PDB file of C-alpha atoms and ligand atoms in Angstrom:
ATOM      1  CA  MET A  12       8.667  -5.707 -27.274  1.00 95.00           C
ATOM      2  CA  GLU A  13       8.042  -1.968 -26.873  1.00 98.00           C
ATOM      3  CA  ILE A  14       9.353   0.643 -24.554  1.00 98.00           C
ATOM      4  CA  THR A  15       7.587   3.960 -24.614  1.00 98.00           C
ATOM      5  CA  THR A  16       7.876   7.138 -22.206  1.00 98.00           C
ATOM      6  CA  ASN A  17       4.837   9.284 -21.727  1.00 97.00           C
ATOM      7  CA  ASP A  18       5.589  13.015 -20.802  1.00 98.00           C
ATOM      8  CA  ILE A  19       8.661  12.231 -18.693  1.00 98.00           C
ATOM      9  CA  GLU A  20       9.720  15.138 -16.559  1.00 98.00           C
ATOM     10  CA  ILE A  21      12.388  15.292 -14.031  1.00 98.00           C
ATOM     11  CA  TYR A  22      13.752  17.882 -11.747  1.00 97.00           C
ATOM     12  CA  PHE A  23      16.979  17.959  -9.837  1.00 96.00           C
ATOM     13  CA  GLY A  24      16.302  20.597  -7.303  1.00 95.00           C
ATOM     14  CA  GLU A  25      14.903  23.688  -9.072  1.00 95.00           C
ATOM     15  CA  ASN A  26      16.433  22.498 -12.239  1.00 96.00           C
ATOM     16  CA  GLN A  27      14.072  20.858 -14.811  1.00 98.00           C
ATOM     17  CA  ILE A  28      16.350  18.418 -16.752  1.00 98.00           C
ATOM     18  CA  LEU A  29      13.746  16.563 -18.834  1.00 98.00           C
ATOM     19  CA  LYS A  30      10.859  18.371 -20.319  1.00 98.00           C
ATOM     20  CA  GLY A  31       7.932  16.245 -21.610  1.00 98.00           C
ATOM     21  CA  ILE A  32       9.867  13.468 -23.124  1.00 98.00           C
ATOM     22  CA  ASP A  33       7.659  10.883 -25.386  1.00 98.00           C
ATOM     23  CA  ILE A  34       9.900   8.282 -26.941  1.00 98.00           C
ATOM     24  CA  ASN A  35       9.040   4.867 -28.517  1.00 98.00           C
ATOM     25  CA  ILE A  36      11.345   1.940 -29.024  1.00 98.00           C
ATOM     26  CA  SER A  37       9.888  -0.920 -30.846  1.00 98.00           C
ATOM     27  CA  ASN A  38       9.833  -3.167 -33.893  1.00 98.00           C
ATOM     28  CA  LYS A  39      13.238  -4.396 -33.283  1.00 98.00           C
ATOM     29  CA  GLN A  40      14.548  -0.953 -34.229  1.00 98.00           C
ATOM     30  CA  PHE A  41      18.018   0.486 -33.212  1.00 98.00           C
ATOM     31  CA  ILE A  42      17.158   4.016 -31.958  1.00 98.00           C
ATOM     32  CA  GLY A  43      19.834   6.605 -31.384  1.00 98.00           C
ATOM     33  CA  ILE A  44      19.705   9.535 -28.990  1.00 98.00           C
ATOM     34  CA  ILE A  45      21.992  12.416 -29.897  1.00 98.00           C
ATOM     35  CA  GLY A  46      22.599  15.925 -28.615  1.00 98.00           C
ATOM     36  CA  PRO A  47      25.226  17.993 -26.961  1.00 97.00           C
ATOM     37  CA  ASN A  48      26.581  17.175 -23.547  1.00 96.00           C
ATOM     38  CA  GLY A  49      24.196  18.077 -20.797  1.00 96.00           C
ATOM     39  CA  SER A  50      21.085  17.825 -22.898  1.00 98.00           C
ATOM     40  CA  GLY A  51      19.760  14.980 -20.820  1.00 98.00           C
ATOM     41  CA  LYS A  52      20.476  11.780 -22.674  1.00 98.00           C
ATOM     42  CA  SER A  53      21.940   9.849 -19.826  1.00 97.00           C
ATOM     43  CA  THR A  54      19.247  11.082 -17.469  1.00 98.00           C
ATOM     44  CA  LEU A  55      16.563   9.920 -19.957  1.00 98.00           C
ATOM     45  CA  LEU A  56      18.117   6.457 -20.163  1.00 98.00           C
ATOM     46  CA  LYS A  57      18.439   6.330 -16.528  1.00 97.00           C
ATOM     47  CA  CYS A  58      14.642   6.891 -16.189  1.00 98.00           C
ATOM     48  CA  ILE A  59      14.244   3.854 -18.674  1.00 97.00           C
ATOM     49  CA  TYR A  60      16.519   1.510 -16.844  1.00 95.00           C
ATOM     50  CA  ARG A  61      15.113   2.573 -13.439  1.00 94.00           C
ATOM     51  CA  ILE A  62      18.022   4.259 -11.781  1.00 93.00           C
ATOM     52  CA  LEU A  63      16.089   7.475 -11.658  1.00 96.00           C
ATOM     53  CA  LYS A  64      12.268   7.897 -10.933  1.00 96.00           C
ATOM     54  CA  PRO A  65      10.815  10.747 -13.109  1.00 97.00           C
ATOM     55  CA  SER A  66       9.121  13.525 -11.280  1.00 97.00           C
ATOM     56  CA  SER A  67       6.255  12.943 -13.530  1.00 97.00           C
ATOM     57  CA  GLY A  68       5.297  10.824 -16.494  1.00 98.00           C
ATOM     58  CA  ILE A  69       5.473   7.108 -17.023  1.00 97.00           C
ATOM     59  CA  VAL A  70       7.940   4.705 -18.680  1.00 98.00           C
ATOM     60  CA  LYS A  71       6.288   1.495 -19.981  1.00 98.00           C
ATOM     61  CA  ILE A  72       7.436  -1.844 -21.292  1.00 97.00           C
ATOM     62  CA  ASP A  73       4.722  -3.659 -23.324  1.00 94.00           C
ATOM     63  CA  SER A  74       2.006  -1.181 -22.066  1.00 90.00           C
ATOM     64  CA  LYS A  75       2.893  -1.908 -18.326  1.00 95.00           C
ATOM     65  CA  SER A  76       4.465   0.773 -16.086  1.00 96.00           C
ATOM     66  CA  ILE A  77       8.029  -0.498 -15.371  1.00 95.00           C
ATOM     67  CA  HIS A  78       7.393   0.004 -11.726  1.00 93.00           C
ATOM     68  CA  GLU A  79       4.956  -2.764 -11.905  1.00 94.00           C
ATOM     69  CA  LEU A  80       7.711  -5.104 -12.705  1.00 95.00           C
ATOM     70  CA  THR A  81      10.022  -6.864 -10.294  1.00 93.00           C
ATOM     71  CA  MET A  82      13.841  -6.061 -10.806  1.00 90.00           C
ATOM     72  CA  LYS A  83      14.156  -9.558 -12.010  1.00 90.00           C
ATOM     73  CA  GLU A  84      11.436  -9.031 -14.609  1.00 93.00           C
ATOM     74  CA  THR A  85      13.028  -5.915 -15.626  1.00 94.00           C
ATOM     75  CA  ALA A  86      16.450  -7.587 -15.991  1.00 92.00           C
ATOM     76  CA  LYS A  87      14.824 -10.115 -18.335  1.00 93.00           C
ATOM     77  CA  LYS A  88      13.439  -7.393 -20.561  1.00 96.00           C
ATOM     78  CA  MET A  89      16.471  -5.090 -20.624  1.00 96.00           C
ATOM     79  CA  GLY A  90      20.290  -5.270 -20.694  1.00 96.00           C
ATOM     80  CA  VAL A  91      22.017  -2.031 -19.672  1.00 95.00           C
ATOM     81  CA  VAL A  92      25.474  -0.539 -20.576  1.00 95.00           C
ATOM     82  CA  ALA A  93      25.780   2.703 -18.535  1.00 92.00           C
ATOM     83  CA  GLN A  94      27.946   5.531 -19.290  1.00 87.00           C
ATOM     84  CA  HIS A  95      29.936   5.911 -16.006  1.00 75.00           C
ATOM     85  CA  ASN A  96      33.254   4.100 -15.328  1.00 68.00           C
ATOM     86  CA  TYR A  97      32.945   0.658 -13.586  1.00 70.00           C
ATOM     87  CA  HIS A  98      36.426   0.500 -12.071  1.00 70.00           C
ATOM     88  CA  ASN A  99      35.305  -0.698  -8.598  1.00 81.00           C
ATOM     89  CA  PHE A 100      34.030  -4.453  -9.075  1.00 85.00           C
ATOM     90  CA  ASP A 101      36.429  -6.869  -7.258  1.00 91.00           C
ATOM     91  CA  PHE A 102      35.377  -9.733  -9.462  1.00 95.00           C
ATOM     92  CA  SER A 103      37.062 -11.685 -12.155  1.00 97.00           C
ATOM     93  CA  VAL A 104      35.906 -11.021 -15.813  1.00 97.00           C
ATOM     94  CA  GLN A 105      34.261 -14.287 -16.117  1.00 97.00           C
ATOM     95  CA  ASP A 106      32.209 -13.633 -12.830  1.00 96.00           C
ATOM     96  CA  MET A 107      31.167 -10.098 -14.173  1.00 96.00           C
ATOM     97  CA  VAL A 108      29.792 -11.714 -17.296  1.00 97.00           C
ATOM     98  CA  LEU A 109      28.126 -14.679 -15.374  1.00 97.00           C
ATOM     99  CA  MET A 110      26.324 -12.156 -13.397  1.00 95.00           C
ATOM    100  CA  GLY A 111      24.249 -11.401 -16.529  1.00 96.00           C
ATOM    101  CA  ARG A 112      22.733 -15.002 -16.072  1.00 96.00           C
ATOM    102  CA  THR A 113      21.136 -13.941 -12.717  1.00 92.00           C
ATOM    103  CA  PRO A 114      17.791 -13.060 -13.956  1.00 91.00           C
ATOM    104  CA  HIS A 115      17.399 -16.547 -15.501  1.00 91.00           C
ATOM    105  CA  LYS A 116      18.117 -18.437 -12.325  1.00 90.00           C
ATOM    106  CA  ARG A 117      16.424 -19.065  -9.042  1.00 89.00           C
ATOM    107  CA  ALA A 118      17.993 -17.646  -5.846  1.00 86.00           C
ATOM    108  CA  LEU A 119      21.316 -19.266  -5.033  1.00 88.00           C
ATOM    109  CA  GLU A 120      21.230 -21.552  -8.053  1.00 92.00           C
ATOM    110  CA  ARG A 121      24.638 -22.182  -9.288  1.00 92.00           C
ATOM    111  CA  ASP A 122      25.928 -21.414 -12.842  1.00 93.00           C
ATOM    112  CA  ASN A 123      25.793 -24.630 -15.023  1.00 95.00           C
ATOM    113  CA  GLU A 124      27.320 -25.603 -18.094  1.00 96.00           C
ATOM    114  CA  GLU A 125      24.999 -23.642 -20.325  1.00 96.00           C
ATOM    115  CA  ASP A 126      25.513 -20.417 -18.372  1.00 97.00           C
ATOM    116  CA  TYR A 127      29.351 -20.844 -18.935  1.00 97.00           C
ATOM    117  CA  LYS A 128      28.792 -21.563 -22.539  1.00 98.00           C
ATOM    118  CA  ILE A 129      26.885 -18.273 -22.849  1.00 97.00           C
ATOM    119  CA  MET A 130      29.577 -16.498 -20.958  1.00 98.00           C
ATOM    120  CA  TYR A 131      32.527 -17.656 -23.112  1.00 97.00           C
ATOM    121  CA  ASN A 132      30.308 -16.978 -26.148  1.00 96.00           C
ATOM    122  CA  ALA A 133      29.744 -13.353 -24.989  1.00 96.00           C
ATOM    123  CA  LEU A 134      33.326 -12.940 -24.217  1.00 97.00           C
ATOM    124  CA  GLU A 135      34.212 -14.201 -27.750  1.00 94.00           C
ATOM    125  CA  LYS A 136      31.872 -11.760 -29.290  1.00 89.00           C
ATOM    126  CA  VAL A 137      33.451  -8.832 -27.643  1.00 90.00           C
ATOM    127  CA  GLY A 138      36.965 -10.148 -28.399  1.00 90.00           C
ATOM    128  CA  MET A 139      37.703 -10.377 -24.607  1.00 95.00           C
ATOM    129  CA  ILE A 140      37.967 -14.286 -24.332  1.00 97.00           C
ATOM    130  CA  ASP A 141      41.716 -14.111 -23.156  1.00 98.00           C
ATOM    131  CA  PHE A 142      40.696 -11.703 -20.217  1.00 98.00           C
ATOM    132  CA  ALA A 143      38.243 -14.370 -18.641  1.00 98.00           C
ATOM    133  CA  LYS A 144      40.405 -14.997 -15.544  1.00 98.00           C
ATOM    134  CA  ARG A 145      41.663 -11.420 -15.031  1.00 97.00           C
ATOM    135  CA  ASN A 146      40.486  -9.149 -12.423  1.00 96.00           C
ATOM    136  CA  PHE A 147      37.892  -6.809 -13.692  1.00 95.00           C
ATOM    137  CA  ASN A 148      39.743  -3.773 -11.857  1.00 93.00           C
ATOM    138  CA  SER A 149      42.798  -4.465 -13.701  1.00 93.00           C
ATOM    139  CA  LEU A 150      41.279  -3.628 -17.143  1.00 92.00           C
ATOM    140  CA  SER A 151      41.341  -0.352 -19.145  1.00 88.00           C
ATOM    141  CA  GLY A 152      38.209   1.734 -19.310  1.00 84.00           C
ATOM    142  CA  GLY A 153      37.556   0.366 -22.989  1.00 85.00           C
ATOM    143  CA  GLU A 154      38.162  -3.120 -21.983  1.00 90.00           C
ATOM    144  CA  GLN A 155      35.827  -2.881 -18.881  1.00 91.00           C
ATOM    145  CA  GLN A 156      33.181  -1.301 -21.405  1.00 89.00           C
ATOM    146  CA  ARG A 157      33.439  -4.396 -23.524  1.00 91.00           C
ATOM    147  CA  ILE A 158      32.965  -6.669 -20.635  1.00 94.00           C
ATOM    148  CA  ILE A 159      29.920  -4.774 -19.382  1.00 94.00           C
ATOM    149  CA  LEU A 160      28.591  -5.280 -22.913  1.00 93.00           C
ATOM    150  CA  ALA A 161      29.289  -9.082 -22.716  1.00 96.00           C
ATOM    151  CA  ARG A 162      27.339  -9.046 -19.505  1.00 96.00           C
ATOM    152  CA  ALA A 163      24.433  -7.498 -21.218  1.00 95.00           C
ATOM    153  CA  LEU A 164      24.712  -9.934 -23.995  1.00 95.00           C
ATOM    154  CA  ALA A 165      24.926 -12.998 -21.597  1.00 97.00           C
ATOM    155  CA  GLN A 166      21.680 -11.575 -20.065  1.00 96.00           C
ATOM    156  CA  GLU A 167      19.848 -12.479 -23.227  1.00 95.00           C
ATOM    157  CA  THR A 168      17.310  -9.693 -22.879  1.00 95.00           C
ATOM    158  CA  GLU A 169      14.604  -8.590 -25.106  1.00 96.00           C
ATOM    159  CA  SER A 170      16.153  -5.145 -25.534  1.00 97.00           C
ATOM    160  CA  LEU A 171      19.289  -3.214 -24.845  1.00 97.00           C
ATOM    161  CA  ILE A 172      19.662   0.220 -23.422  1.00 98.00           C
ATOM    162  CA  LEU A 173      23.187   1.646 -24.031  1.00 97.00           C
ATOM    163  CA  ASP A 174      24.700   4.925 -22.995  1.00 97.00           C
ATOM    164  CA  GLU A 175      27.596   5.902 -25.306  1.00 95.00           C
ATOM    165  CA  PRO A 176      28.782   2.167 -25.418  1.00 92.00           C
ATOM    166  CA  THR A 177      31.739   2.547 -27.411  1.00 89.00           C
ATOM    167  CA  ASN A 178      33.183   5.926 -26.217  1.00 86.00           C
ATOM    168  CA  HIS A 179      36.686   4.657 -24.994  1.00 81.00           C
ATOM    169  CA  LEU A 180      37.062   2.098 -28.002  1.00 86.00           C
ATOM    170  CA  ASP A 181      39.177   2.212 -31.071  1.00 87.00           C
ATOM    171  CA  ILE A 182      36.942   2.645 -34.366  1.00 91.00           C
ATOM    172  CA  LYS A 183      37.455  -1.001 -35.211  1.00 89.00           C
ATOM    173  CA  TYR A 184      35.830  -2.181 -31.892  1.00 86.00           C
ATOM    174  CA  GLN A 185      33.342   0.434 -32.108  1.00 91.00           C
ATOM    175  CA  LEU A 186      32.137  -1.004 -35.325  1.00 93.00           C
ATOM    176  CA  GLN A 187      32.569  -4.450 -34.233  1.00 89.00           C
ATOM    177  CA  LEU A 188      30.498  -4.151 -31.102  1.00 90.00           C
ATOM    178  CA  LEU A 189      27.696  -2.250 -32.818  1.00 94.00           C
ATOM    179  CA  ASP A 190      27.755  -4.847 -35.574  1.00 94.00           C
ATOM    180  CA  ILE A 191      27.070  -7.483 -32.872  1.00 91.00           C
ATOM    181  CA  VAL A 192      24.373  -5.320 -31.303  1.00 95.00           C
ATOM    182  CA  LYS A 193      22.714  -4.825 -34.577  1.00 95.00           C
ATOM    183  CA  SER A 194      22.817  -8.477 -35.394  1.00 92.00           C
ATOM    184  CA  LEU A 195      21.002  -9.408 -32.284  1.00 93.00           C
ATOM    185  CA  ASN A 196      17.778  -8.040 -33.979  1.00 95.00           C
ATOM    186  CA  ILE A 197      16.125  -6.842 -30.839  1.00 97.00           C
ATOM    187  CA  GLU A 198      15.072  -3.280 -29.739  1.00 98.00           C
ATOM    188  CA  VAL A 199      18.120  -1.129 -28.827  1.00 98.00           C
ATOM    189  CA  VAL A 200      18.117   2.424 -27.698  1.00 98.00           C
ATOM    190  CA  SER A 201      21.509   4.057 -27.399  1.00 98.00           C
ATOM    191  CA  ALA A 202      22.796   7.435 -26.593  1.00 98.00           C
ATOM    192  CA  ILE A 203      25.559   8.130 -29.411  1.00 97.00           C
ATOM    193  CA  HIS A 204      28.193  10.707 -29.316  1.00 93.00           C
ATOM    194  CA  ASP A 205      29.596  10.284 -32.756  1.00 95.00           C
ATOM    195  CA  LEU A 206      27.253  11.455 -35.510  1.00 96.00           C
ATOM    196  CA  ASN A 207      28.762   9.096 -38.083  1.00 96.00           C
ATOM    197  CA  ILE A 208      28.292   6.019 -35.961  1.00 97.00           C
ATOM    198  CA  ALA A 209      24.706   7.388 -35.445  1.00 98.00           C
ATOM    199  CA  ALA A 210      24.143   7.461 -39.175  1.00 98.00           C
ATOM    200  CA  MET A 211      25.584   4.080 -39.799  1.00 97.00           C
ATOM    201  CA  TYR A 212      23.575   2.164 -37.333  1.00 98.00           C
ATOM    202  CA  CYS A 213      20.382   3.896 -36.249  1.00 98.00           C
ATOM    203  CA  ASP A 214      16.948   3.221 -37.858  1.00 98.00           C
ATOM    204  CA  LYS A 215      15.676   6.357 -36.171  1.00 98.00           C
ATOM    205  CA  ILE A 216      17.288   9.102 -34.006  1.00 98.00           C
ATOM    206  CA  TYR A 217      15.871  11.351 -31.568  1.00 98.00           C
ATOM    207  CA  VAL A 218      17.690  14.645 -31.153  1.00 98.00           C
ATOM    208  CA  MET A 219      17.843  16.187 -27.662  1.00 98.00           C
ATOM    209  CA  LYS A 220      18.504  19.807 -26.662  1.00 98.00           C
ATOM    210  CA  ASN A 221      18.137  21.397 -23.176  1.00 98.00           C
ATOM    211  CA  GLY A 222      16.084  18.405 -21.926  1.00 98.00           C
ATOM    212  CA  LYS A 223      13.584  18.244 -24.859  1.00 98.00           C
ATOM    213  CA  ILE A 224      13.270  16.179 -27.981  1.00 98.00           C
ATOM    214  CA  VAL A 225      13.754  18.736 -30.830  1.00 98.00           C
ATOM    215  CA  ALA A 226      13.695  16.191 -33.754  1.00 98.00           C
ATOM    216  CA  TYR A 227      12.995  12.794 -34.687  1.00 98.00           C
ATOM    217  CA  GLY A 228      13.435  10.659 -37.852  1.00 98.00           C
ATOM    218  CA  THR A 229      15.765   8.595 -39.986  1.00 98.00           C
ATOM    219  CA  PRO A 230      19.415   9.637 -40.003  1.00 98.00           C
ATOM    220  CA  GLN A 231      18.754  11.080 -43.482  1.00 98.00           C
ATOM    221  CA  GLU A 232      16.032  13.257 -42.229  1.00 98.00           C
ATOM    222  CA  VAL A 233      17.662  14.345 -38.989  1.00 97.00           C
ATOM    223  CA  LEU A 234      21.373  14.557 -39.710  1.00 97.00           C
ATOM    224  CA  THR A 235      21.340  17.660 -41.879  1.00 97.00           C
ATOM    225  CA  GLU A 236      23.837  20.389 -41.801  1.00 96.00           C
ATOM    226  CA  LYS A 237      21.266  23.002 -40.568  1.00 96.00           C
ATOM    227  CA  LEU A 238      19.662  20.823 -37.893  1.00 96.00           C
ATOM    228  CA  ILE A 239      23.050  19.777 -36.503  1.00 95.00           C
ATOM    229  CA  LYS A 240      24.578  23.168 -36.522  1.00 96.00           C
ATOM    230  CA  ASP A 241      21.497  24.551 -34.861  1.00 96.00           C
ATOM    231  CA  VAL A 242      21.395  21.827 -32.123  1.00 96.00           C
ATOM    232  CA  TYR A 243      25.170  22.016 -31.469  1.00 96.00           C
ATOM    233  CA  GLU A 244      25.286  25.824 -31.623  1.00 94.00           C
ATOM    234  CA  VAL A 245      27.692  26.071 -34.306  1.00 92.00           C
ATOM    235  CA  ASP A 246      27.756  29.555 -35.973  1.00 84.00           C
TER     236      ASP A 246
HETATM  237  P1  ADP B 913      23.898  14.128 -21.359  1.00 77.78           P
HETATM  238  O1  ADP B 913      23.988  12.626 -21.103  1.00 77.78           O
HETATM  239  O2  ADP B 913      23.123  14.391 -22.602  1.00 77.78           O
HETATM  240  O3  ADP B 913      25.409  14.544 -21.545  1.00 77.78           O
HETATM  241  P2  ADP B 913      22.904  14.336 -18.673  1.00 77.78           P
HETATM  242  O4  ADP B 913      21.661  13.553 -18.765  1.00 77.78           O
HETATM  243  O5  ADP B 913      24.065  13.454 -18.077  1.00 77.78           O
HETATM  244  O6  ADP B 913      23.276  14.856 -20.035  1.00 77.78           O
HETATM  245  O7  ADP B 913      22.776  15.590 -17.789  1.00 77.78           O
HETATM  246  C1  ADP B 913      21.668  16.510 -18.157  1.00 77.78           C
HETATM  247  C2  ADP B 913      21.744  17.683 -17.142  1.00 77.78           C
HETATM  248  O8  ADP B 913      21.364  17.172 -16.004  1.00 77.78           O
HETATM  249  C3  ADP B 913      23.162  18.219 -16.893  1.00 77.78           C
HETATM  250  O9  ADP B 913      23.050  19.605 -16.759  1.00 77.78           O
HETATM  251  C4  ADP B 913      23.551  17.636 -15.664  1.00 77.78           C
HETATM  252  O10 ADP B 913      24.606  18.519 -14.920  1.00 77.78           O
HETATM  253  C5  ADP B 913      22.311  17.386 -14.878  1.00 77.78           C
HETATM  254  N1  ADP B 913      22.465  16.364 -13.952  1.00 77.78           N
HETATM  255  C6  ADP B 913      22.561  15.043 -14.308  1.00 77.78           C
HETATM  256  N2  ADP B 913      22.544  14.398 -13.061  1.00 77.78           N
HETATM  257  C7  ADP B 913      22.161  15.039 -12.180  1.00 77.78           C
HETATM  258  C8  ADP B 913      22.179  14.843 -10.711  1.00 77.78           C
HETATM  259  N3  ADP B 913      22.246  13.622 -10.137  1.00 77.78           N
HETATM  260  N4  ADP B 913      21.944  16.037  -9.959  1.00 77.78           N
HETATM  261  C9  ADP B 913      21.897  17.163 -10.536  1.00 77.78           C
HETATM  262  N5  ADP B 913      22.069  17.394 -11.753  1.00 77.78           N
HETATM  263  C10 ADP B 913      22.129  16.571 -12.611  1.00 77.78           C
HETATM  264 MG1   MG B 914      25.504  11.255 -20.828  1.00 77.78          MG
END
């Protein structure tokens, strides 16, 4: 599948936050988005997963505007792990993950054996199988993040949209989770804070600064001392 953005612009009041963004996610690549805090990474991803509507420009999935897709169709195409905290879901962990199955079901259809199998499998993958019966609200930030990723895995989507998905995790779990994501062999786009992680996992990296893409290429091409110091304004 292919996700493209075409000349995306977005304003919040007078402030232009995204300026002519063109990106392409295809060929089962793991695409990273890096850049300083406030450069617009989350805003761009929100345009892709339809939380925000750009002021102008278009987001397409397989050459079709995302706004022509129903929410259910969108949910079959992309799984999302957003950046903000999730602490206000009064559901058990297993019910949170089972929600990932919704796009594959008819309205009011109950979870079947297959759904439970997929749910347990997803919890196993993120190392949270022992937490299945816990209340989601009782988990730490990092644990919640792993459950949200499990939900995205249970969704069995064609792509994943991740916004700093491993920020609250120990290195071990950061690597473990990204290994899982990588092994899915689907299109992935992820905002990434840690440049070492970006170097390890990304096929291509977009570098953002002040709402623009200022560089694009392989980690080797992009993660040069000069470019990084320039983008992060290190003297
Ligand atoms: P990043 O994810 O790269 O840290 P964001 O996309 O979250 O950056 O934010 C980019 C800029 O947009 C920031 O200056 C932020 O304050 C601003 N911004 C984000 N969301 C809103 C909003 N809902 N209203 C107004 N400004 C916003
Ligand atoms: Mg962000």
